[in-house]
mmCIF file of C-alpha atoms and ligand atoms in Angstrom:
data_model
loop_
_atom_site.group_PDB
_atom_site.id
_atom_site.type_symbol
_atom_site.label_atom_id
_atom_site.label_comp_id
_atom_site.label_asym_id
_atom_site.label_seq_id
_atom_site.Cartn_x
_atom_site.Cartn_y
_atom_site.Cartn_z
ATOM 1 C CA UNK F 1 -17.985 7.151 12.912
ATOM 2 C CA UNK F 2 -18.407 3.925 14.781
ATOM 3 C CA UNK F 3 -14.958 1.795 13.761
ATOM 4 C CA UNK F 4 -15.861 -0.908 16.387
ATOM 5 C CA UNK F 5 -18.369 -1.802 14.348
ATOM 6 C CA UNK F 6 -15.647 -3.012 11.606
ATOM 7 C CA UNK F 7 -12.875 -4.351 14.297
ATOM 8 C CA UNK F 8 -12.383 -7.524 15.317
ATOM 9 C CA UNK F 9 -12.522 -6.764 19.193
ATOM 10 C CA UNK F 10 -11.769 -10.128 20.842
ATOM 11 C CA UNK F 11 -8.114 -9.715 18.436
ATOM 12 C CA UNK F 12 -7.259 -6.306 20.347
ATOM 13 C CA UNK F 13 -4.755 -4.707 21.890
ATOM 14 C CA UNK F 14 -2.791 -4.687 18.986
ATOM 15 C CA UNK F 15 0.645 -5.428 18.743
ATOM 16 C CA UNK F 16 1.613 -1.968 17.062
ATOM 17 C CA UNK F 17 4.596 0.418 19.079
ATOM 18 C CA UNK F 18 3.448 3.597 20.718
ATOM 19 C CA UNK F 19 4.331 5.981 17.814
ATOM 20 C CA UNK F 20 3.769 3.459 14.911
ATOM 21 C CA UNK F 21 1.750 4.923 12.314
ATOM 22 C CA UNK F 22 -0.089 1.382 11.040
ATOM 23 C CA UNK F 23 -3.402 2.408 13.262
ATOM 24 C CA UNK F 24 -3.719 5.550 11.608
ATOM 25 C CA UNK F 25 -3.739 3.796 8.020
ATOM 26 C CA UNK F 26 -6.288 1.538 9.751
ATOM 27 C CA UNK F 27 -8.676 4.061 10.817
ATOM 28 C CA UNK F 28 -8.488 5.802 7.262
ATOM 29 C CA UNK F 29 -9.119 2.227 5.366
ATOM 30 C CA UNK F 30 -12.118 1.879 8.060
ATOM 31 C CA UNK F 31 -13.110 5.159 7.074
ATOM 32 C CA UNK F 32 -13.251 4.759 3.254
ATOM 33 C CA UNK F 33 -15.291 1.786 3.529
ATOM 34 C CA UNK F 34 -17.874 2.762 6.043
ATOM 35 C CA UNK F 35 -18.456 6.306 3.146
ATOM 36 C CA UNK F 36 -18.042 3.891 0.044
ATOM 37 C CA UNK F 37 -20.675 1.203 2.116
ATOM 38 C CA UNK F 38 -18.709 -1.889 1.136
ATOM 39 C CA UNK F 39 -20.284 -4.848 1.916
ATOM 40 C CA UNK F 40 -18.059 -6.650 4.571
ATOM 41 C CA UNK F 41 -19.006 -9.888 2.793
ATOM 42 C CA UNK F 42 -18.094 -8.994 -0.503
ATOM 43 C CA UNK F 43 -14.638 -7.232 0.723
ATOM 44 C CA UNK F 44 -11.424 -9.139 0.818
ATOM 45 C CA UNK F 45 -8.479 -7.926 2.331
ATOM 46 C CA UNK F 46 -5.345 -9.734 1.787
ATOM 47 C CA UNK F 47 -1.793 -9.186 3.330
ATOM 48 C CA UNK F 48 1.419 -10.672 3.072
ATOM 49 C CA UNK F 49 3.766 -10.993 6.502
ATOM 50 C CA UNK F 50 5.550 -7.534 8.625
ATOM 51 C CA UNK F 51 3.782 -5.309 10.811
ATOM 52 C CA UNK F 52 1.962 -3.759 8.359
ATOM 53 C CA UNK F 53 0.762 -6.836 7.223
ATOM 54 C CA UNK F 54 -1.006 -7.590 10.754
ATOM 55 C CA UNK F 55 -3.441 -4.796 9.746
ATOM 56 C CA UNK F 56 -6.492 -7.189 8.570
ATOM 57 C CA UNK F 57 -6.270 -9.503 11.767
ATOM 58 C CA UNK F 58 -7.557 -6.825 13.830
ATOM 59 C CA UNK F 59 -11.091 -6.345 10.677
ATOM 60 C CA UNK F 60 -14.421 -8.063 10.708
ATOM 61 C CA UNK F 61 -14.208 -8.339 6.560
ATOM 62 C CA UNK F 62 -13.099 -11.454 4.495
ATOM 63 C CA UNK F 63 -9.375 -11.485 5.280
ATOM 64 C CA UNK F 64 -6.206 -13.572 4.276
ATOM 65 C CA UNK F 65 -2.969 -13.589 6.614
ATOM 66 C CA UNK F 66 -0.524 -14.973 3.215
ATOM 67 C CA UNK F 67 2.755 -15.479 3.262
ATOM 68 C CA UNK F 68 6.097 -13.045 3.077
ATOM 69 C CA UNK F 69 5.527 -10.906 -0.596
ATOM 70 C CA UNK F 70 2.655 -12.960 -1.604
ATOM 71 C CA UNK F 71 -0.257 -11.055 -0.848
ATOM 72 C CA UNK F 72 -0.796 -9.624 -4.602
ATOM 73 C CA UNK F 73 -0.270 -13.445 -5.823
ATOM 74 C CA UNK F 74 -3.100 -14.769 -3.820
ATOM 75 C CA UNK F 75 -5.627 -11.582 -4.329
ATOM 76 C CA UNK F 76 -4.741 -12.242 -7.834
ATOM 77 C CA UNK F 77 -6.439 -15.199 -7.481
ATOM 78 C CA UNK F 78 -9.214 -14.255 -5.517
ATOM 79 C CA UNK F 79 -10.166 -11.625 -8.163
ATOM 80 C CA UNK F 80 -9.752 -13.789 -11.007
ATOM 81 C CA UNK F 81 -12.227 -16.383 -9.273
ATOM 82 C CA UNK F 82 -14.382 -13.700 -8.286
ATOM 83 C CA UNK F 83 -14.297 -10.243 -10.013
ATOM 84 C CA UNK F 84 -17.266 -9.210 -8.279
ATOM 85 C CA UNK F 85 -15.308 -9.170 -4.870
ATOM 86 C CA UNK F 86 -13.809 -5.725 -3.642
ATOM 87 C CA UNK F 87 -9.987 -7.070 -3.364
ATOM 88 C CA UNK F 88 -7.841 -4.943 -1.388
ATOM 89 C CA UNK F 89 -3.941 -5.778 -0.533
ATOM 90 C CA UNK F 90 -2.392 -4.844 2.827
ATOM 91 C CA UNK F 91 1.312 -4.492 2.344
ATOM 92 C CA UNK F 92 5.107 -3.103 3.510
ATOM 93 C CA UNK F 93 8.058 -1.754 1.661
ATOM 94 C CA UNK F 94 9.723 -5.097 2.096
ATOM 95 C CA UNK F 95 6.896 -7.379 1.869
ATOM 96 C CA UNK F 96 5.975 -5.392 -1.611
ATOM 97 C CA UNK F 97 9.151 -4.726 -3.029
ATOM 98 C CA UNK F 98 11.720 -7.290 -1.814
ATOM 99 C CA UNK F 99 10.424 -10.637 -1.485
ATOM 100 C CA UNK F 100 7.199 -9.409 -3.302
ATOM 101 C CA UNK F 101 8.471 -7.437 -5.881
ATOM 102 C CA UNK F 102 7.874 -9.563 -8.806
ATOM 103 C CA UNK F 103 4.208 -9.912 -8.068
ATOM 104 C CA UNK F 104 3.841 -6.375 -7.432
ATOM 105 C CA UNK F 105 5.131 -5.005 -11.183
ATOM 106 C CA UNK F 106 3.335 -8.269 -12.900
ATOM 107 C CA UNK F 107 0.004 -6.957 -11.468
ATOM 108 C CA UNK F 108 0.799 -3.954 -12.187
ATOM 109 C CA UNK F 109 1.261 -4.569 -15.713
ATOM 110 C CA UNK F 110 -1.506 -6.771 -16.199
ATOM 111 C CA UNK F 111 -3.908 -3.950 -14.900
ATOM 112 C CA UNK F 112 -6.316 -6.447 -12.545
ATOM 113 C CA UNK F 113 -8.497 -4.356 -10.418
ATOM 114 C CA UNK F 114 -7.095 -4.646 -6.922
ATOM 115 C CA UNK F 115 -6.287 -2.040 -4.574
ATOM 116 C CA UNK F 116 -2.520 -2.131 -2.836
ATOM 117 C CA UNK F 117 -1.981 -0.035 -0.257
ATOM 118 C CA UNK F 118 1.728 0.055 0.695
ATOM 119 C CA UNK F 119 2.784 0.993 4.158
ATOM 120 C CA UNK F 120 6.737 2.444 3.577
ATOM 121 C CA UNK F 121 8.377 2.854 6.652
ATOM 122 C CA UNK F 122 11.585 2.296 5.137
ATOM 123 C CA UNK F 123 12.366 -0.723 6.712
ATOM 124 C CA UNK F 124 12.009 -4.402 7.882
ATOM 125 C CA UNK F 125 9.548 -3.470 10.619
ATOM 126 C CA UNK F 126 8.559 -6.800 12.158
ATOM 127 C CA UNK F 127 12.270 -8.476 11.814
ATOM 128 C CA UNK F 128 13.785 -5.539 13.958
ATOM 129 C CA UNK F 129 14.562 -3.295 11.501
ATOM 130 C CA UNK F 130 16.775 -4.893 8.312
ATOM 131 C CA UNK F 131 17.656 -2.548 5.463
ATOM 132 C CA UNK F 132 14.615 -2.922 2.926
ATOM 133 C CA UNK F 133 14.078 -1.744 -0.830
ATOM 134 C CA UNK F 134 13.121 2.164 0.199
ATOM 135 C CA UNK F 135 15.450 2.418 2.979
ATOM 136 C CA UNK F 136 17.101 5.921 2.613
ATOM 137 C CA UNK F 137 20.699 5.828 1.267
ATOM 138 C CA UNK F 138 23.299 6.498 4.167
ATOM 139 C CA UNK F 139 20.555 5.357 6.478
ATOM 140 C CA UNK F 140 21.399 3.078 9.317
ATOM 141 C CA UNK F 141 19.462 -0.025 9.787
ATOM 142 C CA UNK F 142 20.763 -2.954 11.739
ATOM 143 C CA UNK F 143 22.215 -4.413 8.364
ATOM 144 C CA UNK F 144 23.725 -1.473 7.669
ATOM 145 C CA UNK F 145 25.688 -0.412 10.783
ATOM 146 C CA UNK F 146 27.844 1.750 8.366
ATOM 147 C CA UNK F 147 24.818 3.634 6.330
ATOM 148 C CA UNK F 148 23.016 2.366 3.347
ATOM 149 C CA UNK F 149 24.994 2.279 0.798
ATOM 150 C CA UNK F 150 22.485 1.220 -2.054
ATOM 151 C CA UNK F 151 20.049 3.780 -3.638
ATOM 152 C CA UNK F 152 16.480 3.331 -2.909
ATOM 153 C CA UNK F 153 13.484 1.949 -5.008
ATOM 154 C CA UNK F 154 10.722 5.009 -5.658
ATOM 155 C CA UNK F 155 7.672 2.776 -5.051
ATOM 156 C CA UNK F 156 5.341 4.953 -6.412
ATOM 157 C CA UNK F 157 7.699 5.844 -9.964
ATOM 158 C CA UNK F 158 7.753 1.574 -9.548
ATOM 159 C CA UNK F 159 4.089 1.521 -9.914
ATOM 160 C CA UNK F 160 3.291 4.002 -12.565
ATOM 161 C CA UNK F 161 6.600 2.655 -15.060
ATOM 162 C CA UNK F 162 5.074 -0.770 -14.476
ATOM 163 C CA UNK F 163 1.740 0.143 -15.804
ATOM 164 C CA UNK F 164 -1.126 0.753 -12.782
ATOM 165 C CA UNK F 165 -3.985 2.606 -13.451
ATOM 166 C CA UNK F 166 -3.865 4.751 -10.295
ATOM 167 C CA UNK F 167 -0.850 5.733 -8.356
ATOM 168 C CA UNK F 168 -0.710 8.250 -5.202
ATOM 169 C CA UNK F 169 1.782 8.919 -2.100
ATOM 170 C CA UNK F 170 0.512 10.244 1.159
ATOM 171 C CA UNK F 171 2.032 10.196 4.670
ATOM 172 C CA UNK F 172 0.203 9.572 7.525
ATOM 173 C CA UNK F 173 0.398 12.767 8.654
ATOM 174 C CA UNK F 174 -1.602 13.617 5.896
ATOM 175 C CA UNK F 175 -4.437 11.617 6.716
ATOM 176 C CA UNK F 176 -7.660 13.363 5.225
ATOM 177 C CA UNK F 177 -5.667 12.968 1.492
ATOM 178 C CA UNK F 178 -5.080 9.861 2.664
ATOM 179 C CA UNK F 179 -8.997 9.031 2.815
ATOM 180 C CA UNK F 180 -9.136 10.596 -0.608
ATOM 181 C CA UNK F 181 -6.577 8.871 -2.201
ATOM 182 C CA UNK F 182 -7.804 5.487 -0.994
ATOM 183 C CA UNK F 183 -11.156 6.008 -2.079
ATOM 184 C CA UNK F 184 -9.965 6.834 -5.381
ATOM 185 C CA UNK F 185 -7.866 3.926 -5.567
ATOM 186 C CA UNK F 186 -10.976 1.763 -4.556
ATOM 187 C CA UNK F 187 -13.364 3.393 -7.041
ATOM 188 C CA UNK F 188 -10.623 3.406 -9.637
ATOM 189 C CA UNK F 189 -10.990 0.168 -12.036
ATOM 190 C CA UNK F 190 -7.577 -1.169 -12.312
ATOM 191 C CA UNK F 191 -4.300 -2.019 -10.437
ATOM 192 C CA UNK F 192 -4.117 1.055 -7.697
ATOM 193 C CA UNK F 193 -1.649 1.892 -5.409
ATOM 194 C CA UNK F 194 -1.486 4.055 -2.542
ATOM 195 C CA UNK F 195 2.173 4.484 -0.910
ATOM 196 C CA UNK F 196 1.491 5.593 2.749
ATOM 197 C CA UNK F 197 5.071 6.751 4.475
ATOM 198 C CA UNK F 198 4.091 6.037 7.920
ATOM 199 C CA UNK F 199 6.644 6.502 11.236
ATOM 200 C CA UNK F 200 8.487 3.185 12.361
ATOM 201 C CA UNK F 201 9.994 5.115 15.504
ATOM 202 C CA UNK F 202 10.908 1.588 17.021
ATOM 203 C CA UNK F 203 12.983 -0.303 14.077
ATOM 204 C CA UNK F 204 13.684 2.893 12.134
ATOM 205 C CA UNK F 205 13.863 5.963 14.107
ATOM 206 C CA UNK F 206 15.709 4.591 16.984
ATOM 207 C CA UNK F 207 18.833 4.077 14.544
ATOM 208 C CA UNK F 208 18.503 7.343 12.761
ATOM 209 C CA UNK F 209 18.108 9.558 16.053
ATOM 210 C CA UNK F 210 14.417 9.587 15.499
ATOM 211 C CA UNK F 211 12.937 7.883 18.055
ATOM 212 C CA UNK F 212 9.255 9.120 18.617
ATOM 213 C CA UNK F 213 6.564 8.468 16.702
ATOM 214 C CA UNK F 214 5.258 12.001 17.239
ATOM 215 C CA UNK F 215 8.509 13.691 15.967
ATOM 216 C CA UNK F 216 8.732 11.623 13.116
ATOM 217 C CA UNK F 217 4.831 12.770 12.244
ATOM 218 C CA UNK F 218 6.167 16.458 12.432
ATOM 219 C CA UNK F 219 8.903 15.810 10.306
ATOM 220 C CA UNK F 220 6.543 14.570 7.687
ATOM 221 C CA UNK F 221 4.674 17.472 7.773
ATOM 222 C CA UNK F 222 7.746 19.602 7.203
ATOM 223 C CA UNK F 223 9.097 17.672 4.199
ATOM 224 C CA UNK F 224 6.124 17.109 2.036
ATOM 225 C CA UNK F 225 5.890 18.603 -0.822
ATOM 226 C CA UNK F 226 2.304 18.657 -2.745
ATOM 227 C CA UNK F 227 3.118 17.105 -6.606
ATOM 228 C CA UNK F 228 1.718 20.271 -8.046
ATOM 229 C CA UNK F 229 4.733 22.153 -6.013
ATOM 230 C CA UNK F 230 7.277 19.656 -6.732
ATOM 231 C CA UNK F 231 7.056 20.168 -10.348
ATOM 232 C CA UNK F 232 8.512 23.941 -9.961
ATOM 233 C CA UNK F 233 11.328 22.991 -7.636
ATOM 234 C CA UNK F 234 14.549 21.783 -8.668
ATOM 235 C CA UNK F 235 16.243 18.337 -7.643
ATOM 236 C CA UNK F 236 18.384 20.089 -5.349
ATOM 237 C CA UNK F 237 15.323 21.928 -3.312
ATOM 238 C CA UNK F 238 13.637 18.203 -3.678
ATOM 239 C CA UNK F 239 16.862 16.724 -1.888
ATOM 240 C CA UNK F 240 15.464 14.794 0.894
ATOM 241 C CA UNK F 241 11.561 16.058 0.641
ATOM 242 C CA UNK F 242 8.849 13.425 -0.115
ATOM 243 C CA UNK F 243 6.634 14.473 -2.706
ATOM 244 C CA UNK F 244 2.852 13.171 -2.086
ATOM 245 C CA UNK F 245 0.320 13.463 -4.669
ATOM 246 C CA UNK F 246 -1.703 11.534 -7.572
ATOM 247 C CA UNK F 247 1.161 10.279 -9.642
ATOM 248 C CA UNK F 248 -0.866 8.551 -12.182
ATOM 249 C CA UNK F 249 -4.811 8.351 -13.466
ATOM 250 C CA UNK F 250 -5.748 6.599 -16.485
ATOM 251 C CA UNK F 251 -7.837 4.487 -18.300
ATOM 252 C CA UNK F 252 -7.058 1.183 -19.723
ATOM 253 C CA UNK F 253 -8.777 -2.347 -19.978
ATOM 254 C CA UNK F 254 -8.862 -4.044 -17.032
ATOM 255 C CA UNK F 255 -7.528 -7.613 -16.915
ATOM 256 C CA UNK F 256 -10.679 -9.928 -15.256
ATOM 257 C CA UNK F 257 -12.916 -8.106 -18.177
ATOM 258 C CA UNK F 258 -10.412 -9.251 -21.344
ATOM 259 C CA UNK F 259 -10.070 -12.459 -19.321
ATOM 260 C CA UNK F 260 -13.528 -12.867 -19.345
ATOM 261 C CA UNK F 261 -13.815 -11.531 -22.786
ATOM 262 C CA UNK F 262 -11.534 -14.520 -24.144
ATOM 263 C CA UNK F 263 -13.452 -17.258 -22.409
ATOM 264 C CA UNK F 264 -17.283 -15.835 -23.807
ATOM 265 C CA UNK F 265 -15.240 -15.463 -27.363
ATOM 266 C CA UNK F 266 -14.222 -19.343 -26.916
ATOM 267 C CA UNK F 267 -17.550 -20.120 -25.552
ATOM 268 C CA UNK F 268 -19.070 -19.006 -28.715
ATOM 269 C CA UNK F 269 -16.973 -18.521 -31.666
ATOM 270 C CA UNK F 270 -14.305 -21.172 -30.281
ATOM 271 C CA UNK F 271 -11.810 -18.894 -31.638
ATOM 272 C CA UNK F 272 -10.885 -15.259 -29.985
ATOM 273 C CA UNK F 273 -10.266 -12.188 -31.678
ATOM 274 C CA UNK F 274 -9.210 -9.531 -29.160
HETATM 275 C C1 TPP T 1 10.003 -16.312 3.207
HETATM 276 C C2 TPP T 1 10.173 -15.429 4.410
HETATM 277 N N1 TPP T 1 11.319 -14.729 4.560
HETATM 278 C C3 TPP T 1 11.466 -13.923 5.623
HETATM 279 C C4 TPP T 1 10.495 -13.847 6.577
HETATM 280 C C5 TPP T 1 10.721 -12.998 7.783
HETATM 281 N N2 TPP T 1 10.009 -11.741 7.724
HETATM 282 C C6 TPP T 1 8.804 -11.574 8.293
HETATM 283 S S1 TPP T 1 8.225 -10.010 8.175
HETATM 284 C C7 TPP T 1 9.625 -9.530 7.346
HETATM 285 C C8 TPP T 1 9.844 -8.097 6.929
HETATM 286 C C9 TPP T 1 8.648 -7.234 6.986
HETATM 287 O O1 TPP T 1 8.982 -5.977 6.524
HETATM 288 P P1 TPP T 1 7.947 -5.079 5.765
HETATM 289 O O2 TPP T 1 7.263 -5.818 4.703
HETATM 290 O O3 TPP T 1 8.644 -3.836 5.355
HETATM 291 O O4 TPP T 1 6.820 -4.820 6.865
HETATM 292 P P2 TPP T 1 6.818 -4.040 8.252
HETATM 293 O O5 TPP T 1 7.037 -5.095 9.304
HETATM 294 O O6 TPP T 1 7.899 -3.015 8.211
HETATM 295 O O7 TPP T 1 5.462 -3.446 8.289
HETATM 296 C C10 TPP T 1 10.497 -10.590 7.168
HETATM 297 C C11 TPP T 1 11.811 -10.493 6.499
HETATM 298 C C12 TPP T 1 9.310 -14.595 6.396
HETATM 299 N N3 TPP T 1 8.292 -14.521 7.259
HETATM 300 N N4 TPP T 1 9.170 -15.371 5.313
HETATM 301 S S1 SF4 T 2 8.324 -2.237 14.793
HETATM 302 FE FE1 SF4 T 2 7.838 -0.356 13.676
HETATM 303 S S2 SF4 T 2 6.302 -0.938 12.128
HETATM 304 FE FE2 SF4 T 2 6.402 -2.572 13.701
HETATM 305 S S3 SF4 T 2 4.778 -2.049 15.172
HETATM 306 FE FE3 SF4 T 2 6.693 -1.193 15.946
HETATM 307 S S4 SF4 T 2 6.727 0.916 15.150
HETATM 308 FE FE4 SF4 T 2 5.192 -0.212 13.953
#
């Protein structure tokens, strides 16, 4: 596949680490679209501010740079004005579920059809390397010289208790389910997320004794655990493993159709009954 087609090439070299795993995300977004034939100018991506979020400088679609955890707030927006636009959000841990995290379970519960996917690297990436929401407890991170001691969100258990139609966790490592999962998401009509654990060997893994990108790929191949598996294993053969899988798939009115329902019902009744 020809991805230079979909770059922006006068924005390159990136400013990723050697060993980050945001290009690989990249590539498999590039991917999905160039199978799904979106049109780039009916696709919006939108991101918020981090590392991750630098992701739809380097595309030739309709893109949005936002501000820290605002991303889903203004794609809200954009979808609402324009349902027919493909929406997709660009995101981190901390951009998401910190500063973001209000907009993130309000979209979620509303149901609008956008497409999140969250890069979790377990930390403030971009900042040099502050403890975020996901950061593992007892991990160090340079605001927590002594270990985390506060227990981590589960972004994807996040998304599914806060109501999203489609909900999956991949690593990088894992890249061809990542193409899968991401094209479901897409296809899927409804809030969809897709949490991608993806190495930050600079702001992470240099505190936690994991300092190469390649290493920390390896050690994502070792700990995953396929849902199906999971659900045989007990918490204390879970301990530590990340379990990656379709988490949630369901029908369920979408919010830019009832929306639009309610204004044709006050268009011509001038009353609604939903
Ligand atoms: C309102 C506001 N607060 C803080 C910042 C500083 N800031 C920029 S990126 C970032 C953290 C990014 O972390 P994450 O979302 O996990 O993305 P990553 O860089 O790890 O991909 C912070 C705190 C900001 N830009 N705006
Ligand atoms: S700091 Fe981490 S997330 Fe940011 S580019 Fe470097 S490796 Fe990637």
């Amino acid at each position: 596949m020809d991805y230079l087609r979909y770059l922006r090439i006068d924005k390159l070299p990136h400013i990723w680490c050697e060993g980050c795993g945001n290009g690989i995300v990249l590539k498999s977004l590039l991917r999905v679209i160039d199978e799904l034939k979106l049109d780039p100018d009916k696709t919006v991506i939108v991101s918020g501010i981090g590392c991750s979020s630098r992701t739809p400088g380097y595309m030739d679609f309709n893109t949005l740079h936002t501000t820290h955890g605002r991303a889903i707030a203004y794609a809200t927006g954009i979808k609402l004005a324009k349902p027919e636009l493909e929406v997709i959000v660009i995101t981190g841990d901390g951009d998401a579920t910190a500063i973001g995290g209000n907009h993130f379970i309000h979209a979620a519960r509303r149901n609008i059809n956008i497409t999140v996917l969250i890069y979790n690297n377990y930390i403030y990436g971009m900042t040099g390397g502050q403890v975020s929401p996901t950061t593992p407890l007892f991990k160090y991170t340079t605001t927590t010289p002594y270990g985390n001691p506060e227990q981590p969100f589960d972004i994807s258990k996040l998304a599914k208790a806060a109501g999203a139609s489609f909900v999956a966790r991949t690593t990088v490592y894992h890249f061809q389910k990542m193409d899968t999962y991401i094209k479901k998401a897409i296809l899927k009509k409804g809030f969809s997320v897709v949490e991608i654990i993806t190495p930050c060997p600079t702001a992470f893994g240099r505190k936690n004794k994991e300092d190469r990108g390649i290493d920390m790929l390896k050690k994502q191949r070792e700990i995953a655990v396929p849902i199906e598996k999971a659900k045989s294993l007990s918490s204390d053969e879970l301990k530590d493993k990340i379990i990656i899988g379709i988490f949630q798939d369901i029908e369920k009115e979408e919010y830019t159709d009832l929306y639009k329902r309610i204004r044709e019902e006050i268009k011509n009744n001038n009353k609604v009954r939903l």
